[in-house]
Structure formats: structure tokens, C-alpha cells
Amino acid sequence: MSETTILVATEGAVRTLTLNRPAALNSFTAQMHGELLPALDAAAADPAVRAVVVTGAGRGFCAGQDLADPAMAGNGDVGAVIERWYRPLAMRVRTMPVPVIAAVNGVAAGAGANFALCCDVVVAAKSASFIQAFSKIGLVPDCGGTWLLPRLVGRARALGLAMSGDKLPAEEAERIGLIWQCVPDDRFAAEVSALATKLSQMPSRALAETRRALDAAMAMEFADALTLEADTQRELGRGADFAEGVAAFLAKRPPVFRDR
Ligand code: T3D
């Protein structure tokens, strides 16, 4: 076991998790998975945390599976590795009670790219890039990639990216709607911090329900999506955050949201 692979820092209500294996571009080892999932669980369980940022140490964000980690070999059963580590990771991110920002500081490849795309908001530095590296080693996109890619950029671009395995620069990723925003390298840290702070001051529960409703509506008829909206608003309408939001608006003061 080497030194910790996940650095944890908290500033205000923002929890930052930094993937910390820079010499191997923060690729996923069994140890890193074993530390990342509990770190996300801890953030989810801590009522003081209202936004999570995931980022990478050094020049990369995450190069996906560490292809040299013997502990990830899965006895030759790659599916077992996916079920053991990547499925819980993707599900954890998609069900967090607070918004999760992927701050993509450098190259994001394979499951590293799709881990980022699982997050609610992806902000990338201009020098970062996204690579669906799977085809180059005879695999298909995982960590949610098959579901996410066509929904984010459409079938044609999804297939182009996944089959070619070509590097997509961050600026182009923003242009085609794969990510939220590409920002200049020298403004990256400040922009991520400002966004995380802003989201941490918003109604967490409503943001998590927004994610859930948008994802669910993808597979629904229009009328069913309207029903889901009514049901969700009914629940949120009973919450303290809705009362606070309206009261603050009418009193012309900033709201203080507490629900999670
Ligand atoms: O069990 C299973 O495998 C199933 C799970 C699958 C999920 C997946 O994620 S599959 C996809 C795995 N990832 C890849 O195939 C990406 C491999 N990496 C690359 O193609 C390149 O490293 C990059 C394009 C990401 C970056 O290229 P570059 O030129 O900027 O850096 P580099 O020199 O290739 O890498 C720097 C170091 O990181 C290097 O180590 P060294 O030579 O300095 O000691 C390199 O070996 C190491 N590294 C990068 N990616 C990985 C890695 N080591 C292990 N595994 C990696 N994925």
C-alpha cells in the first residue's frame, strides 16, 4: 500500500477530492478506488458539505484504469473489475445529494474521461483533453460512457469519439456540448472555486432532484415527464428551502438554504 491516493480538502461548504497518483496520470488502481468511494460517501454523509469538486494532481486529470495494476486484473474477468469498482463509482457520483463538479485539469482518458462526464458539471482547463481510449485496447466505453456519450453529443459524435479513440481538446469538448465549460489555464482554479462556492450556496436538495428528474425524463414520454415534474415540485414545495427562497426573494435579501 503506497501513500494516500485521494487528497481531501474542505473550504467552507466545498469538499475537494484530488486524485493523487500524478506519476501515472492519476490512473485508477484498486487502492485509489478503495479510497475514492469512501471519500465520496463521507462527503455525501456530511451535512456541512454542499458541493464536491473532483480534480487531479499534476498535469493529468485521470488516465482511466491503471493498466499495470495487478490488483485490478480481476482474474482475467474485466467485467468483474467493472462491477466491483466502476459501477459503484458511477452510481455514487450520480446519486450524490449535492452537486459534483469535475475540474478537469489535464488529460482525461478512458474511465477517467467518463468518470468526469458522470459528474454534474464539467469544467476543463483549455490545455485539458478527453480521450475515449477504450477502442485502442479492444474494449467499449465504460464507467457510464455508453449511456452518457450519445446523450451528451448525439450518436454520430459518440461513435466517432468512441471508435477513433482520438484526443478531443477541451475547447472542442465545450463546443460540441460534451462538457459545460472550457476556461483558460490561468483562470481555471479561480473559475472552479467560484462555481463550487456558488453551487454550495444553492438549494442542494433541489439541485440533486434536478439531476434525478433530468436523467429520468430521458427515458420518459412527455406526459410522464410532466407528471414527474409535478410530483417533484410537490415534494420540494413542502421543503424549507422553497419557503426560504420565496421569503428571501420577497424580502430582497440573500437566501440561506439548508435542506439536503
Ligand atoms: O480491467 C480493466 O482494464 C477494465 C477497465 C477499463 C477502464 C479503462 O479506463 S480502459 C482505458 C485505460 N486507459 C488508457 O488506455 C489510457 C492509457 N494512457 C494513454 O493513452 C496516455 O498515457 C495518455 C494519452 C492518457 C497521456 O499521454 P501522455 O503522452 O501525455 O503521457 P504518457 O507518457 O503516456 O503517460 C505518463 C505516465 O503515466 C507514463 O508512465 P512513465 O512512462 O512516465 O513511467 C505512463 O505509462 C503512465 N500512464 C498513463 N496512463 C496510464 C499509465 N499507467 C498505467 N495505466 C494507465 N492507464
Coordinates of C-alpha atoms and ligand atoms in Angstrom, one line a residue:
M1 CA 0.0 0.0 0.0
S2 CA 1.5 3.3 -1.0
E3 CA 0.7 6.8 0.3
T4 CA -2.9 8.1 0.1
T5 CA -4.2 8.4 -3.4
I6 CA -7.0 10.8 -2.6
L7 CA -6.3 14.2 -1.1
V8 CA -9.3 15.6 0.8
A9 CA -9.7 19.3 1.5
T10 CA -12.6 21.4 2.7
E11 CA -13.1 25.1 2.2
G12 CA -16.4 26.5 3.5
A13 CA -19.1 24.1 2.3
V14 CA -16.9 22.8 -0.7
R15 CA -15.2 19.4 -0.4
T16 CA -12.4 18.9 -2.9
L17 CA -11.1 15.4 -3.7
T18 CA -7.9 15.3 -5.6
L19 CA -6.8 12.1 -7.4
N20 CA -3.2 11.8 -6.3
R21 CA -1.1 9.5 -8.5
P22 CA 0.4 12.1 -10.7
A23 CA 3.3 9.9 -12.0
A24 CA 0.8 7.6 -13.6
L25 CA -1.6 10.5 -14.6
N26 CA -3.9 9.6 -11.7
S27 CA -5.0 6.3 -13.3
F28 CA -7.2 4.1 -11.2
T29 CA -5.7 1.4 -9.0
A30 CA -7.6 -0.8 -6.6
Q31 CA -6.2 1.3 -3.8
M32 CA -7.4 4.5 -5.4
H33 CA -10.9 3.1 -5.9
G34 CA -10.8 1.8 -2.3
E35 CA -10.1 5.4 -1.1
L36 CA -12.2 7.4 -3.6
L37 CA -15.6 5.7 -2.9
P38 CA -15.4 6.2 0.9
A39 CA -14.3 9.8 0.3
L40 CA -17.4 10.4 -1.8
D41 CA -19.5 8.5 0.8
A42 CA -18.1 10.7 3.5
A43 CA -18.9 13.9 1.6
A44 CA -22.4 12.6 0.9
A45 CA -22.9 11.9 4.6
D46 CA -21.5 15.2 5.9
P47 CA -24.3 17.8 6.2
A48 CA -21.7 20.6 6.2
V49 CA -20.7 19.7 2.6
R50 CA -22.8 21.3 -0.1
A51 CA -20.7 20.8 -3.2
V52 CA -18.0 18.4 -4.2
V53 CA -15.1 19.1 -6.6
V54 CA -13.1 16.2 -8.1
T55 CA -9.8 17.0 -9.8
G56 CA -6.3 15.6 -10.5
A57 CA -2.9 16.2 -9.1
G58 CA -0.1 17.2 -11.6
R59 CA -0.6 17.5 -15.3
G60 CA -3.4 15.0 -15.8
F61 CA -6.9 14.5 -14.5
C62 CA -7.2 10.7 -14.8
A63 CA -5.9 8.3 -17.4
G64 CA -8.6 5.7 -16.6
Q65 CA -7.8 2.2 -15.5
D66 CA -4.1 1.7 -14.4
L67 CA -3.2 -0.9 -16.9
A68 CA -0.3 -2.1 -14.9
D69 CA -2.1 -2.6 -11.6
P70 CA -2.1 -6.4 -10.8
A71 CA -4.8 -5.9 -8.2
M72 CA -7.1 -4.8 -11.0
A73 CA -6.6 -7.8 -13.2
G74 CA -9.9 -9.4 -12.0
N75 CA -8.6 -12.9 -12.7
G76 CA -9.0 -12.1 -16.4
D77 CA -12.6 -11.1 -15.9
V78 CA -12.7 -7.4 -16.9
G79 CA -16.5 -7.4 -16.2
A80 CA -15.8 -8.3 -12.6
V81 CA -13.5 -5.2 -12.4
I82 CA -16.2 -3.0 -13.8
E83 CA -18.8 -4.4 -11.4
R84 CA -16.5 -4.2 -8.4
W85 CA -15.2 -0.7 -8.9
Y86 CA -16.6 1.3 -11.8
R87 CA -20.3 0.7 -11.4
P88 CA -20.3 1.7 -7.7
L89 CA -18.2 4.8 -8.6
A90 CA -20.5 5.9 -11.4
M91 CA -23.6 5.2 -9.3
R92 CA -22.2 7.1 -6.3
V93 CA -21.5 10.2 -8.3
R94 CA -24.9 10.1 -10.0
T95 CA -26.7 9.9 -6.6
M96 CA -24.8 12.4 -4.6
P97 CA -27.1 14.6 -2.5
V98 CA -25.0 17.7 -3.6
P99 CA -23.7 18.9 -6.9
V100 CA -20.4 17.3 -8.1
I101 CA -18.0 19.3 -10.3
A102 CA -15.3 17.6 -12.3
A103 CA -12.5 20.1 -12.5
V104 CA -10.6 18.6 -15.4
N105 CA -7.1 20.0 -15.1
G106 CA -5.4 17.9 -17.8
V107 CA -5.9 14.8 -19.9
A108 CA -8.9 12.6 -19.0
A109 CA -8.8 9.2 -20.7
G110 CA -10.8 6.0 -20.7
A111 CA -12.7 5.6 -17.5
G112 CA -11.1 8.8 -16.3
A113 CA -12.9 10.7 -19.0
N114 CA -16.2 9.0 -18.2
F115 CA -15.8 9.5 -14.5
A116 CA -15.6 13.2 -15.3
L117 CA -18.6 13.0 -17.6
C118 CA -20.6 11.3 -14.8
C119 CA -20.3 14.5 -12.7
D120 CA -23.0 17.2 -12.8
V121 CA -20.8 20.0 -14.2
V122 CA -17.6 19.5 -16.1
V123 CA -15.2 22.4 -16.2
A124 CA -11.9 21.9 -18.1
A125 CA -8.8 23.9 -18.4
K126 CA -8.0 24.8 -22.0
S127 CA -5.0 22.5 -22.1
A128 CA -7.1 19.5 -21.0
S129 CA -8.4 16.9 -23.3
F130 CA -10.8 13.9 -23.4
I131 CA -10.0 10.5 -24.9
Q132 CA -12.3 7.6 -25.2
A133 CA -9.2 5.3 -25.1
F134 CA -11.1 2.0 -24.8
S135 CA -11.1 1.1 -28.5
K136 CA -7.4 1.3 -28.6
I137 CA -7.2 -1.7 -26.2
G138 CA -10.1 -3.6 -27.5
L139 CA -12.8 -2.5 -25.1
V140 CA -16.0 -0.4 -25.2
P141 CA -16.6 2.8 -23.2
D142 CA -17.3 2.0 -19.6
C143 CA -18.0 4.0 -16.4
G144 CA -21.3 5.1 -17.9
G145 CA -19.7 6.1 -21.3
T146 CA -22.2 4.1 -23.5
W147 CA -25.1 5.9 -21.8
L148 CA -23.6 9.3 -21.4
L149 CA -21.9 9.9 -24.7
P150 CA -24.9 9.7 -27.1
R151 CA -27.0 11.7 -24.7
L152 CA -24.4 14.4 -24.4
V153 CA -23.3 14.7 -28.0
G154 CA -25.6 12.5 -30.2
R155 CA -24.9 9.2 -31.8
A156 CA -22.7 10.4 -34.6
R157 CA -20.2 12.2 -32.4
A158 CA -20.4 9.5 -29.7
L159 CA -19.5 6.8 -32.2
G160 CA -16.8 9.0 -33.7
L161 CA -15.1 9.6 -30.4
A162 CA -15.5 6.1 -29.1
M163 CA -14.4 4.3 -32.3
S164 CA -11.5 6.6 -33.1
G165 CA -10.1 7.0 -29.6
D166 CA -8.9 10.4 -30.8
K167 CA -8.0 13.2 -28.4
L168 CA -10.7 15.8 -28.1
P169 CA -9.3 19.2 -26.9
A170 CA -11.3 20.8 -24.1
E171 CA -12.3 23.8 -26.3
E172 CA -13.9 21.4 -28.8
A173 CA -15.5 19.4 -26.0
E174 CA -17.3 22.5 -24.9
R175 CA -18.2 23.4 -28.4
I176 CA -20.0 20.1 -29.1
G177 CA -21.7 20.0 -25.6
L178 CA -19.7 17.2 -24.1
I179 CA -18.8 19.5 -21.1
W180 CA -20.1 22.6 -19.6
Q181 CA -17.2 24.9 -19.9
C182 CA -13.6 25.3 -21.0
V183 CA -11.6 28.1 -19.3
P184 CA -8.1 29.5 -19.8
D185 CA -5.5 27.7 -17.8
D186 CA -4.6 30.8 -15.8
R187 CA -8.2 31.3 -14.7
F188 CA -9.0 27.6 -14.1
A189 CA -8.6 27.4 -10.3
A190 CA -10.4 30.7 -9.7
E191 CA -13.3 29.7 -12.0
V192 CA -13.7 26.3 -10.4
S193 CA -13.6 27.8 -6.9
A194 CA -16.2 30.4 -7.8
L195 CA -18.6 27.9 -9.4
A196 CA -18.2 25.5 -6.4
T197 CA -18.9 28.2 -4.0
K198 CA -21.9 29.4 -5.9
L199 CA -23.4 25.9 -6.1
S200 CA -22.7 25.3 -2.4
Q201 CA -24.9 28.2 -1.6
M202 CA -27.8 27.0 -3.7
P203 CA -30.6 24.6 -2.6
S204 CA -28.7 21.3 -2.6
R205 CA -31.8 19.2 -2.5
A206 CA -33.4 20.9 -5.5
L207 CA -30.1 20.5 -7.4
A208 CA -29.9 16.8 -6.7
E209 CA -33.6 16.4 -7.7
T210 CA -32.9 18.4 -10.9
R211 CA -30.3 15.8 -11.8
R212 CA -32.6 12.9 -11.0
A213 CA -35.5 14.4 -12.9
L214 CA -33.5 15.2 -16.0
D215 CA -32.0 11.7 -16.1
A216 CA -35.4 10.1 -15.5
A217 CA -37.1 12.2 -18.1
M218 CA -34.6 10.9 -20.8
A219 CA -36.5 7.6 -20.8
M220 CA -40.0 9.1 -20.5
E221 CA -42.8 10.2 -22.7
F222 CA -43.5 13.9 -22.5
A223 CA -46.7 13.5 -20.4
D224 CA -44.8 11.2 -17.9
A225 CA -42.1 13.9 -17.6
L226 CA -44.8 16.4 -16.7
T227 CA -46.1 14.1 -14.0
L228 CA -42.6 13.6 -12.6
E229 CA -42.2 17.4 -12.5
A230 CA -45.4 17.8 -10.6
D231 CA -44.5 15.1 -8.2
T232 CA -41.1 16.5 -7.6
Q233 CA -42.3 20.1 -7.2
R234 CA -44.9 18.8 -4.7
E235 CA -42.2 17.3 -2.6
L236 CA -39.8 20.3 -2.9
G237 CA -42.7 22.7 -2.3
R238 CA -43.1 21.2 1.2
G239 CA -39.4 21.8 1.9
A240 CA -37.8 24.6 4.0
D241 CA -35.7 25.7 1.0
F242 CA -38.7 26.6 -1.1
A243 CA -40.1 28.7 1.7
E244 CA -36.7 30.3 2.3
G245 CA -36.2 31.0 -1.4
V246 CA -39.6 32.8 -1.7
A247 CA -39.2 34.6 1.6
A248 CA -35.7 35.9 0.7
F249 CA -36.9 37.0 -2.8
L250 CA -39.8 39.0 -1.3
A251 CA -37.6 40.5 1.4
K252 CA -34.9 41.3 -1.1
R253 CA -32.3 39.5 0.9
P254 CA -29.9 36.6 0.0
P255 CA -31.4 33.2 0.8
V256 CA -29.8 30.8 3.2
F257 CA -30.6 27.2 2.1
R258 CA -30.2 24.3 4.5
D259 CA -32.1 21.3 3.0
R260 CA -30.1 18.3 1.7
Ligands
T3D1 O1 -9.6 -4.1 -16.1 C1 -9.8 -3.2 -17.0 O2 -8.8 -2.8 -17.7 C2 -11.1 -2.6 -17.2 C3 -11.2 -1.2 -17.0 C4 -11.2 -0.3 -18.1 C5 -11.4 1.1 -17.9 C6 -10.4 2.0 -18.7 O3 -10.2 3.1 -18.3 S1 -9.7 1.3 -20.1 C7 -8.7 2.7 -20.6 C8 -7.4 2.7 -19.9 N1 -6.6 3.9 -20.2 C9 -5.9 4.1 -21.3 O4 -5.9 3.2 -22.1 C10 -5.1 5.3 -21.4 C11 -3.6 5.0 -21.4 N2 -2.8 6.2 -21.4 C12 -2.6 6.9 -22.5 O5 -3.0 6.6 -23.6 C13 -1.7 8.1 -22.4 O6 -1.0 8.0 -21.2 C14 -2.5 9.5 -22.4 C15 -3.0 9.7 -23.8 C16 -3.6 9.4 -21.4 C17 -1.4 10.6 -22.0 O7 -0.3 10.5 -22.8 P1 1.0 11.4 -22.5 O8 1.9 11.2 -23.6 O9 0.6 12.7 -22.1 O10 1.6 10.7 -21.1 P2 2.3 9.3 -21.0 O11 3.8 9.4 -21.2 O12 1.7 8.2 -21.9 O13 2.0 8.9 -19.5 C18 2.7 9.4 -18.4 C19 3.0 8.3 -17.4 O14 1.7 7.8 -17.0 C20 3.7 7.1 -18.1 O15 4.5 6.5 -17.1 P3 6.1 6.6 -17.2 O16 6.5 6.1 -18.6 O17 6.4 8.1 -17.1 O18 6.6 5.8 -16.1 C21 2.5 6.2 -18.4 O19 2.9 4.8 -18.5 C22 1.6 6.4 -17.2 N3 0.2 6.1 -17.6 C23 -0.6 6.8 -18.3 N4 -1.8 6.2 -18.4 C24 -1.7 5.0 -17.7 C25 -0.4 5.0 -17.2 N5 0.0 3.9 -16.4 C26 -0.9 2.9 -16.2 N6 -2.2 2.9 -16.7 C27 -2.6 4.0 -17.4 N7 -3.9 4.0 -17.9

